[in-house]
């Protein structure tokens, strides 16, 4: 059993070179230190997992807890004294609390219920594309990739249209927070404002309920096993935040890789049946969730021959696991016809009890977004292909997404 390796620093994961192309670094770690100690700037002992089988096992290992309140000291060392009230949700809970919280919202995200949303999502896609100018450079992220999922999740939750931009600005502040004192203060203020906003919105739903998820959750609150007030507010935030950021970045990543690989784009344009498998391949190839949210060891745990001591945090690199050649043939190739590309093969949506609740919705949004974009604008091209993509610089490798996506929409007449 291995107990020591040369540690990787979090700074190495956040350099411009690493952000542009992290895959060679992850490949080296899979070969030499698949479970590697890290030296993150917050100072909490952390281990990085990079191989597929180790990652898959870790995602469902009950000894690796998601209960952030059980790791409160570590949490505060990472995030400072920011409000934790928005984290009282299923993402940061173990069974039985996780089971109870997830059950209350699970019925809204089944494949059948999500499929019923197809006409509404298609209408949103069409309206956004109608508004896109042609023949001139356009940043597709603010024009299409971000408005689509935020509109869908706000419609689902029942957030009024005039309040969505403000809410999105606050959630962006939460997502972009670093480890400096100033960024932690900005995060705390944004979290407090979001908590106040959702508290007030839920109060309105109680007074005037609608046909939306927040109204349904508020109505269920008084029933046996329902949500506490803080759980309700935190769940609303989780659904909003997770329901648009990851999908928005994924749409951007997907469009970029299609435009950078014209043969793959032609394949889905000529055979629309490939769009579903293509979405799975894109989640595997360059998904928007680089690392799973943190877990911590409740006891000494051995993974991949390495002992992870009790109390240590665990970072599971999904981006690396999904490029593991021990699992996928030619993993660094983007191939929409990849054999055996079953939806359960990649780990882009996680594994185990914390498997992404919104995966069916993300899949449908992606399929409709790509189909609508590439059928409406078959001549779409990168506006400045020689410049290459600009990836987000983040203080912690949680999300992977583009800063901008300049394209030219040039539909065939």
Tab-separated table of C-alpha atoms in Angstrom:
chain	number	residue	atom	x	y	z
A	1	UNK	CA	0.000	0.000	0.000
A	2	UNK	CA	1.330	3.396	-0.999
A	3	UNK	CA	1.168	6.148	1.611
A	4	UNK	CA	3.345	8.936	0.161
A	5	UNK	CA	3.777	10.556	-3.218
A	6	UNK	CA	5.008	13.912	-4.412
A	7	UNK	CA	2.043	16.205	-3.793
A	8	UNK	CA	0.353	18.257	-6.485
A	9	UNK	CA	-0.362	21.866	-5.631
A	10	UNK	CA	-3.742	23.397	-6.406
A	11	UNK	CA	-1.830	26.253	-8.028
A	12	UNK	CA	-0.553	23.824	-10.639
A	13	UNK	CA	-4.156	22.996	-11.483
A	14	UNK	CA	-5.013	26.660	-11.996
A	15	UNK	CA	-2.211	27.841	-14.292
A	16	UNK	CA	-3.147	29.150	-17.722
A	17	UNK	CA	-1.424	26.189	-19.377
A	18	UNK	CA	-3.301	23.698	-17.230
A	19	UNK	CA	-6.643	25.418	-17.843
A	20	UNK	CA	-6.026	25.320	-21.604
A	21	UNK	CA	-5.248	21.619	-21.582
A	22	UNK	CA	-5.325	19.728	-18.267
A	23	UNK	CA	-5.427	16.314	-19.892
A	24	UNK	CA	-1.656	15.643	-20.161
A	25	UNK	CA	-1.262	16.440	-16.446
A	26	UNK	CA	-4.116	14.116	-15.530
A	27	UNK	CA	-2.682	11.406	-17.803
A	28	UNK	CA	0.669	11.603	-16.006
A	29	UNK	CA	-1.048	11.374	-12.622
A	30	UNK	CA	-3.080	8.338	-13.697
A	31	UNK	CA	0.179	6.632	-14.634
A	32	UNK	CA	2.323	7.618	-11.662
A	33	UNK	CA	0.138	8.813	-8.764
A	34	UNK	CA	-3.524	7.945	-9.338
A	35	UNK	CA	-4.426	8.857	-5.746
A	36	UNK	CA	-2.217	11.827	-5.012
A	37	UNK	CA	-1.920	14.161	-1.993
A	38	UNK	CA	-2.411	17.828	-2.805
A	39	UNK	CA	-1.312	21.121	-1.303
A	40	UNK	CA	-4.331	23.376	-1.819
A	41	UNK	CA	-4.143	27.053	-0.810
A	42	UNK	CA	-6.744	26.583	1.926
A	43	UNK	CA	-4.343	24.217	3.722
A	44	UNK	CA	-6.789	21.344	4.309
A	45	UNK	CA	-5.246	17.945	3.577
A	46	UNK	CA	-6.668	16.789	0.238
A	47	UNK	CA	-6.246	13.767	-2.033
A	48	UNK	CA	-6.807	13.827	-5.791
A	49	UNK	CA	-8.274	10.733	-7.516
A	50	UNK	CA	-7.710	10.483	-11.282
A	51	UNK	CA	-8.378	6.901	-12.501
A	52	UNK	CA	-11.811	5.776	-13.666
A	53	UNK	CA	-12.308	2.724	-11.449
A	54	UNK	CA	-10.992	4.506	-8.355
A	55	UNK	CA	-13.196	7.516	-9.083
A	56	UNK	CA	-16.283	5.399	-9.688
A	57	UNK	CA	-15.761	3.555	-6.417
A	58	UNK	CA	-15.043	6.748	-4.460
A	59	UNK	CA	-18.219	8.435	-5.716
A	60	UNK	CA	-20.340	5.787	-4.001
A	61	UNK	CA	-18.111	4.946	-0.989
A	62	UNK	CA	-20.113	5.655	2.217
A	63	UNK	CA	-16.862	6.278	4.098
A	64	UNK	CA	-16.378	9.402	1.970
A	65	UNK	CA	-19.009	11.688	3.408
A	66	UNK	CA	-20.846	14.522	1.679
A	67	UNK	CA	-22.167	15.928	4.965
A	68	UNK	CA	-20.425	19.306	5.060
A	69	UNK	CA	-21.636	19.911	8.617
A	70	UNK	CA	-19.615	16.902	9.697
A	71	UNK	CA	-16.568	18.596	8.193
A	72	UNK	CA	-17.411	22.090	9.421
A	73	UNK	CA	-13.903	22.956	10.593
A	74	UNK	CA	-12.486	22.021	7.195
A	75	UNK	CA	-15.321	23.796	5.434
A	76	UNK	CA	-14.663	27.039	7.303
A	77	UNK	CA	-10.931	26.820	6.581
A	78	UNK	CA	-11.765	26.609	2.874
A	79	UNK	CA	-14.642	29.067	2.576
A	80	UNK	CA	-14.130	31.233	5.641
A	81	UNK	CA	-17.159	32.515	7.546
A	82	UNK	CA	-19.433	32.653	4.503
A	83	UNK	CA	-23.023	31.712	5.069
A	84	UNK	CA	-23.615	27.961	5.105
A	85	UNK	CA	-27.388	28.302	5.062
A	86	UNK	CA	-27.533	27.765	1.289
A	87	UNK	CA	-25.685	24.457	1.651
A	88	UNK	CA	-28.379	22.734	3.730
A	89	UNK	CA	-29.460	20.544	0.825
A	90	UNK	CA	-29.129	17.061	-0.672
A	91	UNK	CA	-25.769	17.824	-2.291
A	92	UNK	CA	-24.167	18.198	1.132
A	93	UNK	CA	-25.919	15.370	2.967
A	94	UNK	CA	-25.603	11.642	3.565
A	95	UNK	CA	-28.375	9.111	4.091
A	96	UNK	CA	-30.925	9.227	5.615
A	97	UNK	CA	-31.169	13.018	5.222
A	98	UNK	CA	-30.007	12.854	1.606
A	99	UNK	CA	-32.606	10.185	0.843
A	100	UNK	CA	-35.410	12.297	2.340
A	101	UNK	CA	-34.418	15.493	0.559
A	102	UNK	CA	-33.869	13.860	-2.808
A	103	UNK	CA	-37.166	11.987	-2.693
A	104	UNK	CA	-39.101	15.241	-2.360
A	105	UNK	CA	-37.841	16.605	-5.687
A	106	UNK	CA	-36.970	13.433	-7.583
A	107	UNK	CA	-40.404	13.110	-9.194
A	108	UNK	CA	-39.884	16.379	-11.086
A	109	UNK	CA	-36.738	15.106	-12.822
A	110	UNK	CA	-37.683	11.641	-14.035
A	111	UNK	CA	-37.106	11.066	-17.762
A	112	UNK	CA	-40.872	10.962	-18.305
A	113	UNK	CA	-41.535	14.293	-16.556
A	114	UNK	CA	-38.577	15.904	-18.268
A	115	UNK	CA	-39.719	14.693	-21.683
A	116	UNK	CA	-43.005	16.523	-21.085
A	117	UNK	CA	-40.951	19.732	-21.001
A	118	UNK	CA	-39.736	19.212	-24.583
A	119	UNK	CA	-42.200	21.639	-26.252
A	120	UNK	CA	-41.428	24.395	-23.746
A	121	UNK	CA	-37.648	23.931	-24.084
A	122	UNK	CA	-37.938	23.804	-27.879
A	123	UNK	CA	-39.830	27.100	-27.825
A	124	UNK	CA	-37.081	28.701	-25.710
A	125	UNK	CA	-34.408	27.395	-28.103
A	126	UNK	CA	-36.297	28.770	-31.114
A	127	UNK	CA	-36.824	32.204	-29.545
A	128	UNK	CA	-33.161	32.536	-28.593
A	129	UNK	CA	-31.991	31.522	-32.056
A	130	UNK	CA	-34.494	33.904	-33.672
A	131	UNK	CA	-32.754	36.738	-31.819
A	132	UNK	CA	-29.230	35.800	-32.936
A	133	UNK	CA	-27.748	38.063	-35.654
A	134	UNK	CA	-26.128	36.446	-38.679
A	135	UNK	CA	-23.137	37.420	-40.768
A	136	UNK	CA	-21.222	39.069	-37.928
A	137	UNK	CA	-19.238	37.761	-34.937
A	138	UNK	CA	-21.417	36.752	-32.024
A	139	UNK	CA	-20.469	35.505	-28.548
A	140	UNK	CA	-22.657	32.431	-28.297
A	141	UNK	CA	-22.320	32.129	-24.511
A	142	UNK	CA	-24.421	35.170	-23.485
A	143	UNK	CA	-26.587	34.922	-26.598
A	144	UNK	CA	-27.568	31.265	-26.290
A	145	UNK	CA	-25.612	28.917	-24.020
A	146	UNK	CA	-26.415	30.733	-20.765
A	147	UNK	CA	-29.945	32.064	-21.405
A	148	UNK	CA	-31.287	28.641	-22.387
A	149	UNK	CA	-30.700	26.688	-19.144
A	150	UNK	CA	-31.356	29.658	-16.839
A	151	UNK	CA	-34.698	30.255	-18.572
A	152	UNK	CA	-35.613	26.566	-18.338
A	153	UNK	CA	-34.781	26.210	-14.639
A	154	UNK	CA	-36.467	29.516	-13.769
A	155	UNK	CA	-39.604	28.393	-15.595
A	156	UNK	CA	-39.475	25.134	-13.672
A	157	UNK	CA	-38.988	26.836	-10.310
A	158	UNK	CA	-41.417	29.654	-10.999
A	159	UNK	CA	-38.982	32.595	-10.885
A	160	UNK	CA	-40.544	35.701	-12.494
A	161	UNK	CA	-38.763	36.798	-15.719
A	162	UNK	CA	-37.939	40.273	-14.406
A	163	UNK	CA	-36.032	38.800	-11.445
A	164	UNK	CA	-33.848	36.307	-13.308
A	165	UNK	CA	-30.946	38.566	-14.293
A	166	UNK	CA	-30.416	39.701	-10.698
A	167	UNK	CA	-30.467	36.127	-9.450
A	168	UNK	CA	-28.007	35.028	-12.120
A	169	UNK	CA	-25.555	37.801	-11.179
A	170	UNK	CA	-25.606	36.681	-7.558
A	171	UNK	CA	-25.089	33.022	-8.456
A	172	UNK	CA	-22.167	33.974	-10.716
A	173	UNK	CA	-20.494	35.700	-7.757
A	174	UNK	CA	-20.923	32.554	-5.676
A	175	UNK	CA	-19.452	30.377	-8.442
A	176	UNK	CA	-16.400	32.548	-9.120
A	177	UNK	CA	-15.292	32.941	-5.526
A	178	UNK	CA	-11.621	32.342	-4.745
A	179	UNK	CA	-9.746	31.968	-1.476
A	180	UNK	CA	-8.824	35.603	-0.864
A	181	UNK	CA	-10.438	37.604	1.933
A	182	UNK	CA	-12.131	39.889	-0.577
A	183	UNK	CA	-13.607	37.056	-2.647
A	184	UNK	CA	-14.861	35.285	0.473
A	185	UNK	CA	-16.586	38.480	1.561
A	186	UNK	CA	-18.169	38.823	-1.875
A	187	UNK	CA	-19.367	35.236	-1.681
A	188	UNK	CA	-20.865	35.782	1.761
A	189	UNK	CA	-22.768	38.874	0.611
A	190	UNK	CA	-24.054	37.106	-2.511
A	191	UNK	CA	-25.156	34.079	-0.476
A	192	UNK	CA	-26.958	36.294	2.031
A	193	UNK	CA	-28.732	38.119	-0.791
A	194	UNK	CA	-29.733	34.847	-2.464
A	195	UNK	CA	-31.006	33.444	0.825
A	196	UNK	CA	-33.120	36.558	1.350
A	197	UNK	CA	-34.393	36.439	-2.224
A	198	UNK	CA	-35.497	32.796	-2.113
A	199	UNK	CA	-37.022	33.239	1.344
A	200	UNK	CA	-39.158	36.079	0.021
A	201	UNK	CA	-40.014	34.234	-3.230
A	202	UNK	CA	-41.149	31.146	-1.311
A	203	UNK	CA	-43.339	33.341	0.901
A	204	UNK	CA	-44.978	34.657	-2.265
A	205	UNK	CA	-45.521	31.084	-3.486
A	206	UNK	CA	-47.352	30.259	-0.259
A	207	UNK	CA	-49.615	33.280	-0.720
A	208	UNK	CA	-50.177	32.708	-4.436
A	209	UNK	CA	-49.138	29.162	-5.435
A	210	UNK	CA	-48.606	28.330	-9.081
A	211	UNK	CA	-47.929	25.290	-11.243
A	212	UNK	CA	-44.215	25.287	-10.451
A	213	UNK	CA	-41.736	23.302	-8.402
A	214	UNK	CA	-41.241	25.868	-5.625
A	215	UNK	CA	-44.991	26.058	-5.036
A	216	UNK	CA	-45.140	22.266	-4.828
A	217	UNK	CA	-42.210	22.087	-2.399
A	218	UNK	CA	-43.675	24.835	-0.228
A	219	UNK	CA	-46.991	22.985	-0.114
A	220	UNK	CA	-45.238	19.775	0.884
A	221	UNK	CA	-43.262	21.480	3.644
A	222	UNK	CA	-45.887	20.951	6.330
A	223	UNK	CA	-46.295	17.268	5.539
A	224	UNK	CA	-44.511	14.529	7.465
A	225	UNK	CA	-40.916	14.306	6.260
A	226	UNK	CA	-41.128	17.612	4.393
A	227	UNK	CA	-38.449	20.252	4.135
A	228	UNK	CA	-37.512	22.602	6.948
A	229	UNK	CA	-37.586	26.287	6.037
A	230	UNK	CA	-33.829	26.435	5.586
A	231	UNK	CA	-33.773	23.168	3.615
A	232	UNK	CA	-36.437	24.591	1.318
A	233	UNK	CA	-34.480	27.781	0.657
A	234	UNK	CA	-31.235	25.857	0.180
A	235	UNK	CA	-32.870	23.351	-2.160
A	236	UNK	CA	-34.245	26.196	-4.277
A	237	UNK	CA	-30.730	27.623	-4.567
A	238	UNK	CA	-29.218	24.229	-5.417
A	239	UNK	CA	-31.735	23.545	-8.183
A	240	UNK	CA	-31.225	26.996	-9.657
A	241	UNK	CA	-27.440	26.970	-9.435
A	242	UNK	CA	-26.843	23.385	-10.559
A	243	UNK	CA	-29.629	23.615	-13.112
A	244	UNK	CA	-28.013	26.255	-15.277
A	245	UNK	CA	-24.274	26.740	-14.698
A	246	UNK	CA	-23.174	23.227	-15.599
A	247	UNK	CA	-25.487	22.968	-18.616
A	248	UNK	CA	-24.497	26.402	-19.911
A	249	UNK	CA	-20.803	25.564	-19.804
A	250	UNK	CA	-21.496	22.156	-21.349
A	251	UNK	CA	-23.344	23.731	-24.292
A	252	UNK	CA	-20.394	26.047	-24.872
A	253	UNK	CA	-17.849	23.222	-24.661
A	254	UNK	CA	-19.939	21.087	-27.011
A	255	UNK	CA	-20.364	23.748	-29.687
A	256	UNK	CA	-16.656	24.579	-29.597
A	257	UNK	CA	-15.578	20.953	-30.024
A	258	UNK	CA	-18.028	20.398	-32.863
A	259	UNK	CA	-16.766	23.475	-34.701
A	260	UNK	CA	-13.169	22.401	-34.088
A	261	UNK	CA	-13.993	18.921	-35.447
A	262	UNK	CA	-15.987	19.463	-38.674
A	263	UNK	CA	-16.226	15.757	-39.486
A	264	UNK	CA	-18.042	15.125	-36.207
A	265	UNK	CA	-20.377	18.052	-36.881
A	266	UNK	CA	-21.206	16.715	-40.349
A	267	UNK	CA	-21.957	13.325	-38.840
A	268	UNK	CA	-24.696	14.657	-36.541
A	269	UNK	CA	-26.052	16.987	-39.214
A	270	UNK	CA	-26.416	14.069	-41.618
A	271	UNK	CA	-27.770	11.668	-38.992
A	272	UNK	CA	-29.857	13.345	-36.246
A	273	UNK	CA	-30.050	10.003	-34.418
A	274	UNK	CA	-26.428	10.587	-33.414
A	275	UNK	CA	-27.264	13.651	-31.321
A	276	UNK	CA	-28.119	11.599	-28.211
A	277	UNK	CA	-24.879	9.567	-28.290
A	278	UNK	CA	-22.990	12.761	-29.173
A	279	UNK	CA	-24.172	14.432	-25.965
A	280	UNK	CA	-22.849	11.506	-23.927
A	281	UNK	CA	-19.544	11.627	-25.780
A	282	UNK	CA	-19.231	15.354	-25.140
A	283	UNK	CA	-19.889	14.908	-21.407
A	284	UNK	CA	-17.161	12.274	-21.396
A	285	UNK	CA	-14.711	14.123	-23.628
A	286	UNK	CA	-14.809	17.601	-22.072
A	287	UNK	CA	-17.597	17.872	-19.530
A	288	UNK	CA	-18.348	21.047	-17.614
A	289	UNK	CA	-17.851	19.477	-14.160
A	290	UNK	CA	-14.116	18.940	-13.830
A	291	UNK	CA	-14.187	17.650	-10.259
A	292	UNK	CA	-16.979	16.370	-8.056
A	293	UNK	CA	-17.891	18.461	-5.016
A	294	UNK	CA	-15.683	17.626	-2.079
A	295	UNK	CA	-16.019	14.606	0.167
A	296	UNK	CA	-14.154	13.880	3.373
A	297	UNK	CA	-12.975	10.609	4.894
A	298	UNK	CA	-14.860	9.622	8.047
A	299	UNK	CA	-12.232	6.930	8.681
A	300	UNK	CA	-8.976	5.791	7.140
A	301	UNK	CA	-9.784	4.670	3.584
A	302	UNK	CA	-7.608	2.807	1.102
A	303	UNK	CA	-8.224	3.676	-2.555
A	304	UNK	CA	-6.021	2.602	-5.418
A	305	UNK	CA	-3.395	1.320	-2.976
A	306	UNK	CA	-3.127	4.663	-1.176
A	307	UNK	CA	-4.248	5.326	2.392
A	308	UNK	CA	-6.412	8.410	2.757
A	309	UNK	CA	-6.401	9.368	6.441
A	310	UNK	CA	-9.505	10.147	8.441
A	311	UNK	CA	-10.528	13.785	8.109
A	312	UNK	CA	-8.835	14.370	4.745
A	313	UNK	CA	-10.769	15.861	1.859
A	314	UNK	CA	-11.114	13.953	-1.398
A	315	UNK	CA	-11.217	15.576	-4.839
A	316	UNK	CA	-12.468	13.260	-7.609
A	317	UNK	CA	-11.301	14.415	-11.039
A	318	UNK	CA	-14.188	13.417	-13.313
A	319	UNK	CA	-12.467	15.006	-16.308
A	320	UNK	CA	-9.508	12.683	-15.787
A	321	UNK	CA	-11.557	9.565	-15.079
A	322	UNK	CA	-13.453	10.075	-18.330
A	323	UNK	CA	-10.177	10.049	-20.304
A	324	UNK	CA	-8.810	6.905	-18.634
A	325	UNK	CA	-7.485	4.547	-21.370
A	326	UNK	CA	-8.107	1.585	-19.065
A	327	UNK	CA	-11.822	2.296	-19.533
A	328	UNK	CA	-12.144	4.014	-22.919
A	329	UNK	CA	-10.354	3.190	-26.167
A	330	UNK	CA	-8.593	6.227	-27.684
A	331	UNK	CA	-9.996	8.435	-24.914
A	332	UNK	CA	-8.457	11.660	-26.252
A	333	UNK	CA	-10.446	11.389	-29.489
A	334	UNK	CA	-13.844	13.053	-29.828
A	335	UNK	CA	-15.977	10.441	-31.595
A	336	UNK	CA	-19.770	10.683	-31.755
A	337	UNK	CA	-19.848	7.098	-33.021
A	338	UNK	CA	-17.835	5.751	-30.108
A	339	UNK	CA	-18.728	2.057	-29.682
A	340	UNK	CA	-20.516	1.132	-26.497
A	341	UNK	CA	-21.038	4.746	-25.525
A	342	UNK	CA	-23.770	3.875	-23.037
A	343	UNK	CA	-25.177	6.653	-20.895
A	344	UNK	CA	-23.888	4.929	-17.778
A	345	UNK	CA	-20.276	4.595	-18.984
A	346	UNK	CA	-18.873	8.056	-18.253
A	347	UNK	CA	-18.842	9.696	-14.833
A	348	UNK	CA	-19.773	13.171	-16.009
A	349	UNK	CA	-23.012	13.035	-14.035
A	350	UNK	CA	-21.434	11.225	-11.089
A	351	UNK	CA	-22.234	7.793	-9.698
A	352	UNK	CA	-24.090	6.270	-6.780
A	353	UNK	CA	-26.733	7.953	-4.631
A	354	UNK	CA	-25.477	11.428	-5.573
A	355	UNK	CA	-25.831	10.803	-9.319
A	356	UNK	CA	-26.937	14.100	-10.867
A	357	UNK	CA	-30.661	14.590	-10.299
A	358	UNK	CA	-30.897	16.898	-13.310
A	359	UNK	CA	-29.113	14.617	-15.784
A	360	UNK	CA	-32.292	13.886	-17.823
A	361	UNK	CA	-33.009	17.618	-18.095
A	362	UNK	CA	-29.421	18.448	-19.062
A	363	UNK	CA	-29.478	15.748	-21.739
A	364	UNK	CA	-32.705	17.067	-23.249
A	365	UNK	CA	-31.528	20.696	-23.196
A	366	UNK	CA	-28.263	19.691	-24.850
A	367	UNK	CA	-29.983	17.656	-27.566
A	368	UNK	CA	-32.453	20.401	-28.421
A	369	UNK	CA	-29.795	23.128	-28.248
A	370	UNK	CA	-27.373	21.358	-30.577
A	371	UNK	CA	-30.052	20.170	-32.990
A	372	UNK	CA	-31.632	23.618	-33.159
A	373	UNK	CA	-28.352	25.472	-33.570
A	374	UNK	CA	-26.809	23.228	-36.215
A	375	UNK	CA	-29.983	22.777	-38.255
A	376	UNK	CA	-30.844	26.494	-38.190
A	377	UNK	CA	-27.274	27.573	-38.935
A	378	UNK	CA	-25.516	24.730	-40.801
A	379	UNK	CA	-22.692	27.043	-41.838
A	380	UNK	CA	-21.824	28.137	-38.303
A	381	UNK	CA	-18.085	28.639	-37.797
A	382	UNK	CA	-15.638	29.886	-35.183
A	383	UNK	CA	-15.083	33.625	-35.662
A	384	UNK	CA	-11.370	33.453	-34.795
A	385	UNK	CA	-10.237	29.811	-34.955
A	386	UNK	CA	-6.569	30.773	-35.003
A	387	UNK	CA	-6.886	32.338	-31.547
A	388	UNK	CA	-7.917	29.108	-29.871
A	389	UNK	CA	-10.372	28.815	-26.973
A	390	UNK	CA	-10.059	30.800	-23.743
A	391	UNK	CA	-10.955	28.657	-20.739
A	392	UNK	CA	-12.049	29.945	-17.357
A	393	UNK	CA	-9.350	30.585	-14.782
A	394	UNK	CA	-10.714	29.276	-11.510
A	395	UNK	CA	-9.330	29.114	-7.965
A	396	UNK	CA	-10.402	25.492	-7.727
A	397	UNK	CA	-10.921	23.065	-10.632
A	398	UNK	CA	-14.640	22.498	-10.158
A	399	UNK	CA	-16.070	23.789	-13.441
A	400	UNK	CA	-14.577	23.672	-16.928
A	401	UNK	CA	-15.971	26.140	-19.403
A	402	UNK	CA	-15.162	28.822	-21.910
A	403	UNK	CA	-14.877	32.537	-21.161
A	404	UNK	CA	-16.293	33.377	-24.576
A	405	UNK	CA	-17.307	31.577	-27.762
A	406	UNK	CA	-17.121	33.944	-30.767
A	407	UNK	CA	-18.867	32.442	-33.790
A	408	UNK	CA	-20.365	33.563	-37.083
A	409	UNK	CA	-23.818	32.276	-37.919
A	410	UNK	CA	-24.072	31.904	-41.675
A	411	UNK	CA	-27.164	29.860	-42.564
A	412	UNK	CA	-27.494	28.341	-46.007
A	413	UNK	CA	-30.143	30.132	-48.040
